[in-house]
Short mmCIF file of C-alpha atoms in Angstrom, two decimals:
data_model
loop_
_atom_site.label_atom_id
_atom_site.label_comp_id
_atom_site.label_asym_id
_atom_site.label_seq_id
_atom_site.Cartn_x
_atom_site.Cartn_y
_atom_site.Cartn_z
CA UNK A 985 1.31 18.50 21.67
CA UNK A 986 -0.27 21.70 22.94
CA UNK A 987 1.77 24.01 25.19
CA UNK A 988 -0.59 26.32 27.06
CA UNK A 989 0.61 29.73 28.22
CA UNK A 990 0.33 28.68 31.87
CA UNK A 991 3.18 26.20 31.42
CA UNK A 992 5.64 28.87 30.25
CA UNK A 993 7.41 30.33 33.28
CA UNK A 994 10.13 32.68 32.04
CA UNK A 995 8.35 34.94 29.53
CA UNK A 996 5.07 36.77 30.07
CA UNK A 997 3.16 38.07 28.30
CA UNK A 998 3.89 36.05 25.14
CA UNK A 999 3.93 37.94 21.84
CA UNK A 1000 1.40 36.81 19.25
CA UNK A 1001 4.18 35.93 16.79
CA UNK A 1002 5.00 32.91 18.99
CA UNK A 1003 1.41 31.70 19.18
CA UNK A 1004 -0.34 29.48 16.65
CA UNK A 1005 -3.42 31.32 15.25
CA UNK A 1006 -5.32 28.02 15.21
CA UNK A 1007 -4.81 26.57 18.72
CA UNK A 1008 -3.62 29.89 20.28
CA UNK A 1009 -0.86 28.04 22.14
CA UNK A 1010 2.90 28.25 21.82
CA UNK A 1011 4.02 27.17 18.36
CA UNK A 1012 5.14 23.56 18.17
CA UNK A 1013 7.13 22.25 15.20
CA UNK A 1014 6.18 25.43 13.29
CA UNK A 1015 5.67 25.69 9.53
CA UNK A 1016 4.95 28.82 7.50
CA UNK A 1017 2.43 29.63 4.77
CA UNK A 1018 4.46 31.02 1.92
CA UNK A 1019 1.54 33.10 0.69
CA UNK A 1020 0.58 35.00 3.87
CA UNK A 1021 3.77 34.31 5.87
CA UNK A 1022 1.80 33.28 8.97
CA UNK A 1023 3.20 30.49 11.13
CA UNK A 1024 1.23 27.51 12.43
CA UNK A 1025 1.84 24.39 14.50
CA UNK A 1026 2.54 21.57 12.09
CA UNK A 1027 -0.17 19.39 13.59
CA UNK A 1028 -2.77 22.20 13.60
CA UNK A 1029 -2.36 23.14 9.95
CA UNK A 1030 -2.30 19.46 8.89
CA UNK A 1031 -5.71 18.97 10.51
CA UNK A 1032 -7.08 22.00 8.62
CA UNK A 1033 -5.62 20.85 5.31
CA UNK A 1034 -7.13 17.40 5.78
CA UNK A 1035 -10.58 18.97 5.83
CA UNK A 1036 -9.82 21.59 3.14
CA UNK A 1037 -6.78 20.70 1.05
CA UNK A 1038 -4.53 23.59 0.01
CA UNK A 1039 -6.71 26.14 1.86
CA UNK A 1040 -4.94 28.35 4.39
CA UNK A 1041 -7.31 29.31 7.25
CA UNK A 1042 -6.06 32.92 6.94
CA UNK A 1043 -5.36 33.62 3.26
CA UNK A 1044 -7.14 30.68 1.54
CA UNK A 1045 -4.08 29.70 -0.53
CA UNK A 1046 -1.71 27.50 1.45
CA UNK A 1047 1.77 26.64 0.30
CA UNK A 1048 4.06 25.34 2.99
CA UNK A 1049 7.63 26.44 3.52
CA UNK A 1050 10.19 25.95 6.24
CA UNK A 1051 10.29 28.50 9.06
CA UNK A 1052 13.35 30.66 9.50
CA UNK A 1053 16.07 29.40 11.89
CA UNK A 1054 15.73 32.66 13.76
CA UNK A 1055 12.15 31.84 14.82
CA UNK A 1056 13.23 28.45 16.11
CA UNK A 1057 16.12 30.04 18.00
CA UNK A 1058 13.69 32.44 19.67
CA UNK A 1059 11.34 29.60 20.62
CA UNK A 1060 14.26 27.80 22.27
CA UNK A 1061 14.42 30.60 24.84
CA UNK A 1062 11.15 29.46 26.41
CA UNK A 1063 11.25 27.38 29.61
CA UNK A 1064 8.29 25.02 29.94
CA UNK A 1065 6.80 22.98 32.77
CA UNK A 1066 6.47 19.23 32.03
CA UNK A 1067 2.94 18.17 31.09
CA UNK A 1068 3.12 15.51 33.83
CA UNK A 1069 3.31 18.10 36.63
CA UNK A 1070 -0.11 17.00 37.88
CA UNK A 1071 1.36 13.51 38.37
CA UNK A 1072 4.27 14.86 40.41
CA UNK A 1073 6.93 15.90 37.88
CA UNK A 1074 8.63 19.18 38.87
CA UNK A 1075 10.99 19.38 35.88
CA UNK A 1076 11.20 22.58 33.83
CA UNK A 1077 12.57 22.00 30.35
CA UNK A 1078 13.94 24.15 27.53
CA UNK A 1079 11.78 24.13 24.42
CA UNK A 1080 14.13 21.87 22.43
CA UNK A 1081 14.29 19.20 25.21
CA UNK A 1082 10.59 19.04 26.02
CA UNK A 1083 9.46 16.35 23.59
CA UNK A 1084 12.17 13.81 24.46
CA UNK A 1085 11.62 14.33 28.18
CA UNK A 1086 7.83 13.87 28.02
CA UNK A 1087 7.90 10.88 25.66
CA UNK A 1088 10.95 8.98 26.92
CA UNK A 1089 12.52 10.28 30.11
CA UNK A 1090 9.78 11.51 32.42
CA UNK A 1091 9.16 9.05 35.27
CA UNK A 1092 5.72 10.57 35.89
CA UNK A 1093 4.15 9.70 32.54
CA UNK A 1094 1.41 7.06 32.63
CA UNK A 1095 2.06 3.54 31.35
CA UNK A 1096 -0.30 0.58 30.93
CA UNK A 1097 0.32 -2.56 32.96
CA UNK A 1098 0.79 -5.64 30.73
CA UNK A 1099 -1.46 -7.62 33.05
CA UNK A 1100 -4.37 -5.65 34.49
CA UNK A 1101 -4.20 -2.92 31.82
CA UNK A 1102 -4.45 -0.18 34.47
CA UNK A 1103 -2.57 3.12 34.14
CA UNK A 1104 0.52 3.24 36.35
CA UNK A 1105 3.28 5.84 36.72
CA UNK A 1106 6.38 4.84 34.80
CA UNK A 1107 8.51 4.99 37.95
CA UNK A 1108 6.19 2.47 39.66
CA UNK A 1109 5.54 0.17 36.72
CA UNK A 1110 8.23 -2.47 37.37
CA UNK A 1111 7.22 -2.88 41.01
CA UNK A 1112 3.53 -2.97 40.09
CA UNK A 1113 4.00 -5.68 37.45
CA UNK A 1114 6.04 -7.80 39.86
CA UNK A 1115 2.98 -7.99 42.11
CA UNK A 1116 0.17 -7.87 39.49
CA UNK A 1117 -1.68 -11.19 39.48
CA UNK A 1118 -2.84 -10.68 35.86
CA UNK A 1119 0.68 -10.84 34.41
CA UNK A 1120 1.10 -13.99 32.27
CA UNK A 1121 3.99 -16.42 32.74
CA UNK A 1122 5.20 -19.24 30.49
CA UNK A 1123 6.40 -22.42 32.18
CA UNK A 1124 9.89 -23.24 30.90
CA UNK A 1125 9.29 -26.99 31.20
CA UNK A 1126 5.81 -27.51 29.73
CA UNK A 1127 5.37 -24.13 27.95
CA UNK A 1128 1.97 -23.59 29.58
CA UNK A 1129 1.01 -19.91 29.78
CA UNK A 1130 -0.78 -18.99 33.01
CA UNK A 1131 -1.46 -15.90 35.13
CA UNK A 1132 0.71 -15.07 38.13
CA UNK A 1133 -2.28 -15.28 40.46
CA UNK A 1134 -2.92 -18.86 39.34
CA UNK A 1135 -1.07 -21.88 40.73
CA UNK A 1136 1.00 -24.17 38.53
CA UNK A 1137 1.99 -27.21 40.53
CA UNK A 1138 4.42 -29.90 39.45
CA UNK A 1139 1.54 -32.30 38.77
CA UNK A 1140 -0.10 -29.72 36.49
CA UNK A 1141 3.19 -29.41 34.63
CA UNK A 1142 3.48 -33.18 34.14
CA UNK A 1143 -0.12 -33.49 32.94
CA UNK A 1144 0.32 -30.63 30.49
CA UNK A 1145 3.48 -32.21 29.04
CA UNK A 1146 1.58 -35.51 28.70
CA UNK A 1147 -1.23 -33.75 26.80
CA UNK A 1148 1.30 -32.14 24.50
CA UNK A 1149 2.88 -35.55 23.83
CA UNK A 1150 -0.54 -36.97 22.94
CA UNK A 1151 -1.13 -34.09 20.52
CA UNK A 1152 2.24 -34.75 18.88
CA UNK A 1153 1.30 -38.42 18.48
CA UNK A 1154 -2.01 -37.41 16.88
CA UNK A 1155 -0.13 -35.07 14.52
CA UNK A 1156 2.26 -37.88 13.55
CA UNK A 1157 -0.68 -40.21 12.92
CA UNK A 1158 -2.27 -37.61 10.62
CA UNK A 1159 1.05 -37.16 8.85
CA UNK A 1160 1.33 -40.91 8.25
CA UNK A 1161 -2.26 -40.95 6.97
CA UNK A 1162 -1.49 -38.11 4.54
CA UNK A 1163 1.63 -39.89 3.33
CA UNK A 1164 -0.37 -43.05 2.70
CA UNK A 1165 -2.92 -41.07 0.71
CA UNK A 1166 -0.16 -39.48 -1.36
CA UNK A 1167 1.33 -42.90 -2.08
CA UNK A 1168 -2.06 -44.09 -3.25
CA UNK A 1169 -2.36 -41.07 -5.54
CA UNK A 1170 1.06 -41.78 -7.03
CA UNK A 1171 0.14 -45.39 -7.61
CA UNK A 1172 -3.13 -44.31 -9.18
CA UNK A 1173 -1.55 -41.70 -11.42
CA UNK A 1174 0.72 -44.36 -12.95
CA UNK A 1175 -2.35 -46.08 -14.36
CA UNK A 1176 -4.25 -43.71 -16.66
CA UNK A 1177 -7.03 -46.14 -17.26
CA UNK A 1178 -7.95 -46.51 -13.58
CA UNK A 1179 -7.52 -42.74 -13.11
CA UNK A 1180 -9.97 -41.56 -15.73
CA UNK A 1181 -12.21 -44.51 -16.45
CA UNK A 1182 -11.31 -44.87 -20.11
CA UNK A 1183 -8.32 -46.23 -22.04
CA UNK A 1184 -5.67 -43.58 -22.66
CA UNK A 1185 -5.50 -44.70 -26.28
CA UNK A 1186 -9.12 -43.71 -27.06
CA UNK A 1187 -11.37 -40.66 -27.39
CA UNK A 1188 -13.72 -40.21 -24.42
CA UNK A 1189 -16.96 -38.33 -23.77
CA UNK A 1190 -18.66 -36.76 -20.74
CA UNK A 1191 -15.70 -37.02 -18.36
CA UNK A 1192 -16.27 -35.24 -14.98
CA UNK A 1193 -13.44 -32.92 -14.02
CA UNK A 1194 -13.96 -34.12 -10.45
CA UNK A 1195 -12.46 -37.48 -11.46
CA UNK A 1196 -9.30 -35.72 -12.68
CA UNK A 1197 -8.71 -32.89 -10.24
CA UNK A 1198 -6.58 -34.90 -7.79
CA UNK A 1199 -4.00 -35.84 -10.42
CA UNK A 1200 -4.39 -33.36 -13.28
CA UNK A 1201 -3.91 -29.59 -13.65
CA UNK A 1202 -5.69 -27.35 -16.16
CA UNK A 1203 -3.03 -25.32 -17.98
CA UNK A 1204 -5.12 -23.92 -20.83
CA UNK A 1205 -8.74 -22.76 -20.58
CA UNK A 1206 -10.18 -20.36 -23.17
CA UNK A 1207 -13.52 -19.96 -24.96
CA UNK A 1208 -13.73 -21.35 -28.48
CA UNK A 1209 -13.93 -17.74 -29.74
CA UNK A 1210 -10.35 -17.23 -28.53
CA UNK A 1211 -7.73 -17.52 -31.29
CA UNK A 1212 -5.19 -20.18 -30.34
CA UNK A 1213 -1.72 -19.86 -31.90
CA UNK A 1214 1.08 -22.37 -32.31
CA UNK A 1215 3.12 -20.17 -29.98
CA UNK A 1216 0.46 -20.63 -27.29
CA UNK A 1217 0.73 -24.42 -27.57
CA UNK A 1218 4.52 -24.49 -27.64
CA UNK A 1219 4.59 -22.31 -24.50
CA UNK A 1220 2.65 -24.98 -22.59
CA UNK A 1221 5.41 -27.57 -22.99
CA UNK A 1222 7.39 -26.23 -20.02
CA UNK A 1223 4.31 -26.71 -17.79
CA UNK A 1224 3.64 -30.30 -18.82
CA UNK A 1225 4.58 -33.59 -17.22
CA UNK A 1226 4.75 -36.51 -19.69
CA UNK A 1227 1.02 -36.76 -20.45
CA UNK A 1228 -1.49 -34.18 -21.65
CA UNK A 1229 -5.25 -34.21 -22.11
CA UNK A 1230 -7.03 -32.09 -24.72
CA UNK A 1231 -10.77 -31.57 -24.66
CA UNK A 1232 -13.78 -29.26 -24.76
CA UNK A 1233 -16.39 -28.17 -22.23
CA UNK A 1234 -19.84 -26.88 -23.14
CA UNK A 1235 -21.02 -24.12 -20.82
CA UNK A 1236 -19.09 -21.54 -18.80
CA UNK A 1237 -20.05 -23.21 -15.51
CA UNK A 1238 -19.93 -26.82 -16.67
CA UNK A 1239 -17.46 -29.25 -15.11
CA UNK A 1240 -17.82 -31.99 -17.74
CA UNK A 1241 -15.45 -32.63 -20.65
CA UNK A 1242 -17.83 -33.33 -23.54
CA UNK A 1243 -14.96 -34.77 -25.57
CA UNK A 1244 -11.36 -35.47 -24.62
CA UNK A 1245 -8.30 -37.51 -25.56
CA UNK A 1246 -4.97 -38.21 -23.87
CA UNK A 1247 -1.52 -38.53 -25.29
CA UNK A 1248 2.16 -37.86 -24.68
CA UNK A 1249 3.70 -34.42 -24.21
CA UNK A 1250 5.30 -34.73 -27.69
CA UNK A 1251 1.93 -33.82 -29.20
CA UNK A 1252 2.59 -30.14 -28.45
CA UNK A 1253 5.88 -30.35 -30.38
CA UNK A 1254 4.37 -31.80 -33.58
CA UNK A 1255 4.94 -30.06 -36.90
CA UNK A 1256 2.41 -32.03 -38.91
CA UNK A 1257 2.18 -31.73 -42.71
CA UNK A 1258 -1.39 -31.00 -43.82
CA UNK A 1259 -3.64 -34.05 -43.33
CA UNK A 1260 -0.73 -36.23 -42.16
CA UNK A 1261 -1.36 -36.86 -38.46
CA UNK A 1262 0.81 -38.76 -35.97
CA UNK A 1263 -0.77 -41.75 -34.24
CA UNK A 1264 -0.48 -42.25 -30.49
CA UNK A 1265 -2.43 -45.33 -29.34
CA UNK A 1266 -5.77 -45.26 -31.16
CA UNK A 1267 -5.82 -41.50 -31.74
CA UNK A 1268 -4.52 -39.47 -34.68
CA UNK A 1269 -3.01 -36.16 -33.54
CA UNK A 1270 -2.04 -33.20 -35.70
CA UNK A 1271 -0.52 -29.79 -35.10
CA UNK A 1272 -0.17 -28.11 -38.47
CA UNK A 1273 1.33 -24.58 -38.29
CA UNK A 1274 -0.95 -21.83 -39.63
CA UNK A 1275 -3.74 -24.42 -40.04
CA UNK A 1276 -5.12 -26.35 -37.07
CA UNK A 1277 -4.62 -28.52 -34.00
CA UNK A 1278 -6.74 -31.48 -32.98
CA UNK A 1279 -7.40 -35.21 -32.96
CA UNK A 1280 -9.59 -37.95 -34.42
CA UNK A 1281 -9.71 -41.76 -34.06
CA UNK A 1282 -6.78 -43.50 -35.76
CA UNK A 1283 -9.20 -45.48 -37.93
CA UNK A 1284 -10.31 -42.29 -39.70
CA UNK A 1285 -8.73 -39.79 -42.07
CA UNK A 1286 -8.13 -36.12 -41.40
CA UNK A 1287 -9.65 -33.74 -43.93
CA UNK A 1288 -8.32 -30.25 -43.27
CA UNK A 1289 -8.27 -27.27 -45.55
CA UNK A 1290 -7.72 -25.25 -42.39
CA UNK A 1291 -9.52 -27.18 -39.60
CA UNK A 1292 -10.98 -30.72 -39.78
CA UNK A 1293 -14.20 -30.50 -41.81
CA UNK A 1294 -14.57 -34.26 -42.37
CA UNK A 1295 -18.15 -35.53 -42.15
CA UNK A 1296 -17.59 -39.06 -43.42
CA UNK A 1297 -17.33 -41.03 -40.17
CA UNK A 1298 -16.66 -40.73 -36.43
CA UNK A 1299 -17.79 -37.10 -36.39
CA UNK A 1300 -18.55 -37.35 -32.67
CA UNK A 1301 -14.89 -38.24 -31.95
CA UNK A 1302 -13.22 -35.33 -33.69
CA UNK A 1303 -11.84 -32.12 -32.15
CA UNK A 1304 -10.25 -29.33 -34.17
CA UNK A 1305 -9.07 -25.76 -33.40
CA UNK A 1306 -7.93 -23.16 -35.94
CA UNK A 1307 -4.40 -21.87 -35.42
CA UNK A 1308 -4.63 -18.72 -37.51
CA UNK A 1309 -7.27 -16.02 -37.68
CA UNK A 1310 -10.24 -17.92 -36.23
CA UNK A 1311 -11.16 -19.59 -32.96
CA UNK A 1312 -11.96 -23.24 -32.38
CA UNK A 1313 -13.88 -25.09 -35.12
CA UNK A 1314 -15.41 -28.27 -33.76
CA UNK A 1315 -15.97 -30.36 -30.64
CA UNK A 1316 -17.43 -33.68 -31.76
CA UNK A 1317 -20.56 -33.07 -33.81
CA UNK A 1318 -20.74 -29.41 -32.71
CA UNK A 1319 -19.16 -27.36 -35.50
CA UNK A 1320 -18.78 -23.73 -36.64
CA UNK A 1321 -17.72 -22.73 -33.11
CA UNK A 1322 -15.23 -20.09 -34.27
CA UNK A 1323 -17.05 -17.26 -32.49
CA UNK A 1324 -18.69 -19.32 -29.76
CA UNK A 1325 -18.06 -18.21 -26.16
CA UNK A 1326 -20.10 -21.02 -24.54
CA UNK A 1327 -17.72 -23.80 -25.52
CA UNK A 1328 -14.27 -23.81 -23.88
CA UNK A 1329 -10.93 -25.20 -25.06
CA UNK A 1330 -9.20 -27.22 -22.35
CA UNK A 1331 -5.66 -28.63 -22.05
CA UNK A 1332 -4.58 -30.46 -18.91
CA UNK A 1333 -1.38 -32.13 -17.72
CA UNK A 1334 -0.67 -34.72 -15.07
CA UNK A 1335 0.56 -33.41 -11.74
CA UNK A 1336 4.10 -34.25 -10.66
#
């Protein structure tokens, strides 16, 4: 807010100590440079500092401090004409009352009409908006929003309420359709065989994630080079819902489980002795602390010194991850994957 000398009516000429050296107008909300002790308008010096931080336009080293109360008391002696004088305001204000008057009280400040967006004097605004045809109105019965210059007859109101009723009916129909779809999903999720295309008691290959996404969540996804710990697996229990699926994907962008098996949540709580798996369905599962985690068909043996190295039979149906020091070991016939970042370890759980 700039206060030009012409608006000051009770003091002339004005001493330089009351003028901002930047805008050369009466100081407004003054602050002082501690280094050179010159006083500036707060807004003026802030603009300078935005372009050149910490640089005083007079001494080059700006450090702000509060002005003395005496300076403010002297400024309060000035009487100033309202900035809206050209609009008809004849008020003359003391320095300390000027801002509130111009921003809140003055009836000659310009306001924007909510309808036509034209500038109107504050004192005339209410009367103008009562007549402005661009002002919007909301019908209390049908909630239609229309402009004052437009007509809204009773028939229009009835038709609009009818349209709204039809929209509500359509929304209810969509809601019923969504509920039916959710019921179908729940019915489907109760049958793991129909959900995934293979018996839950067997090891499967080349399963598209797209066939699982509606009823399963991925809760663990790391490259085979990642070191899985027993603590990692135990921490997943709280996220699981009755059934889990463990598998492997080849390729960072692939959406196909190259090998996978399903089983109950209890698998993540196993504390298997070395080479003594627990059978769920037709799959042997093991979680041996400090050794490995994985599965193989129940018709086979597990041969772990750390992970499952068995090559005797069903090699394509074995999965094994190290649990200490190294990453994953095998995914079917693919072995020595400890440092492999292309293969990914996957654990999924059924959605609620």
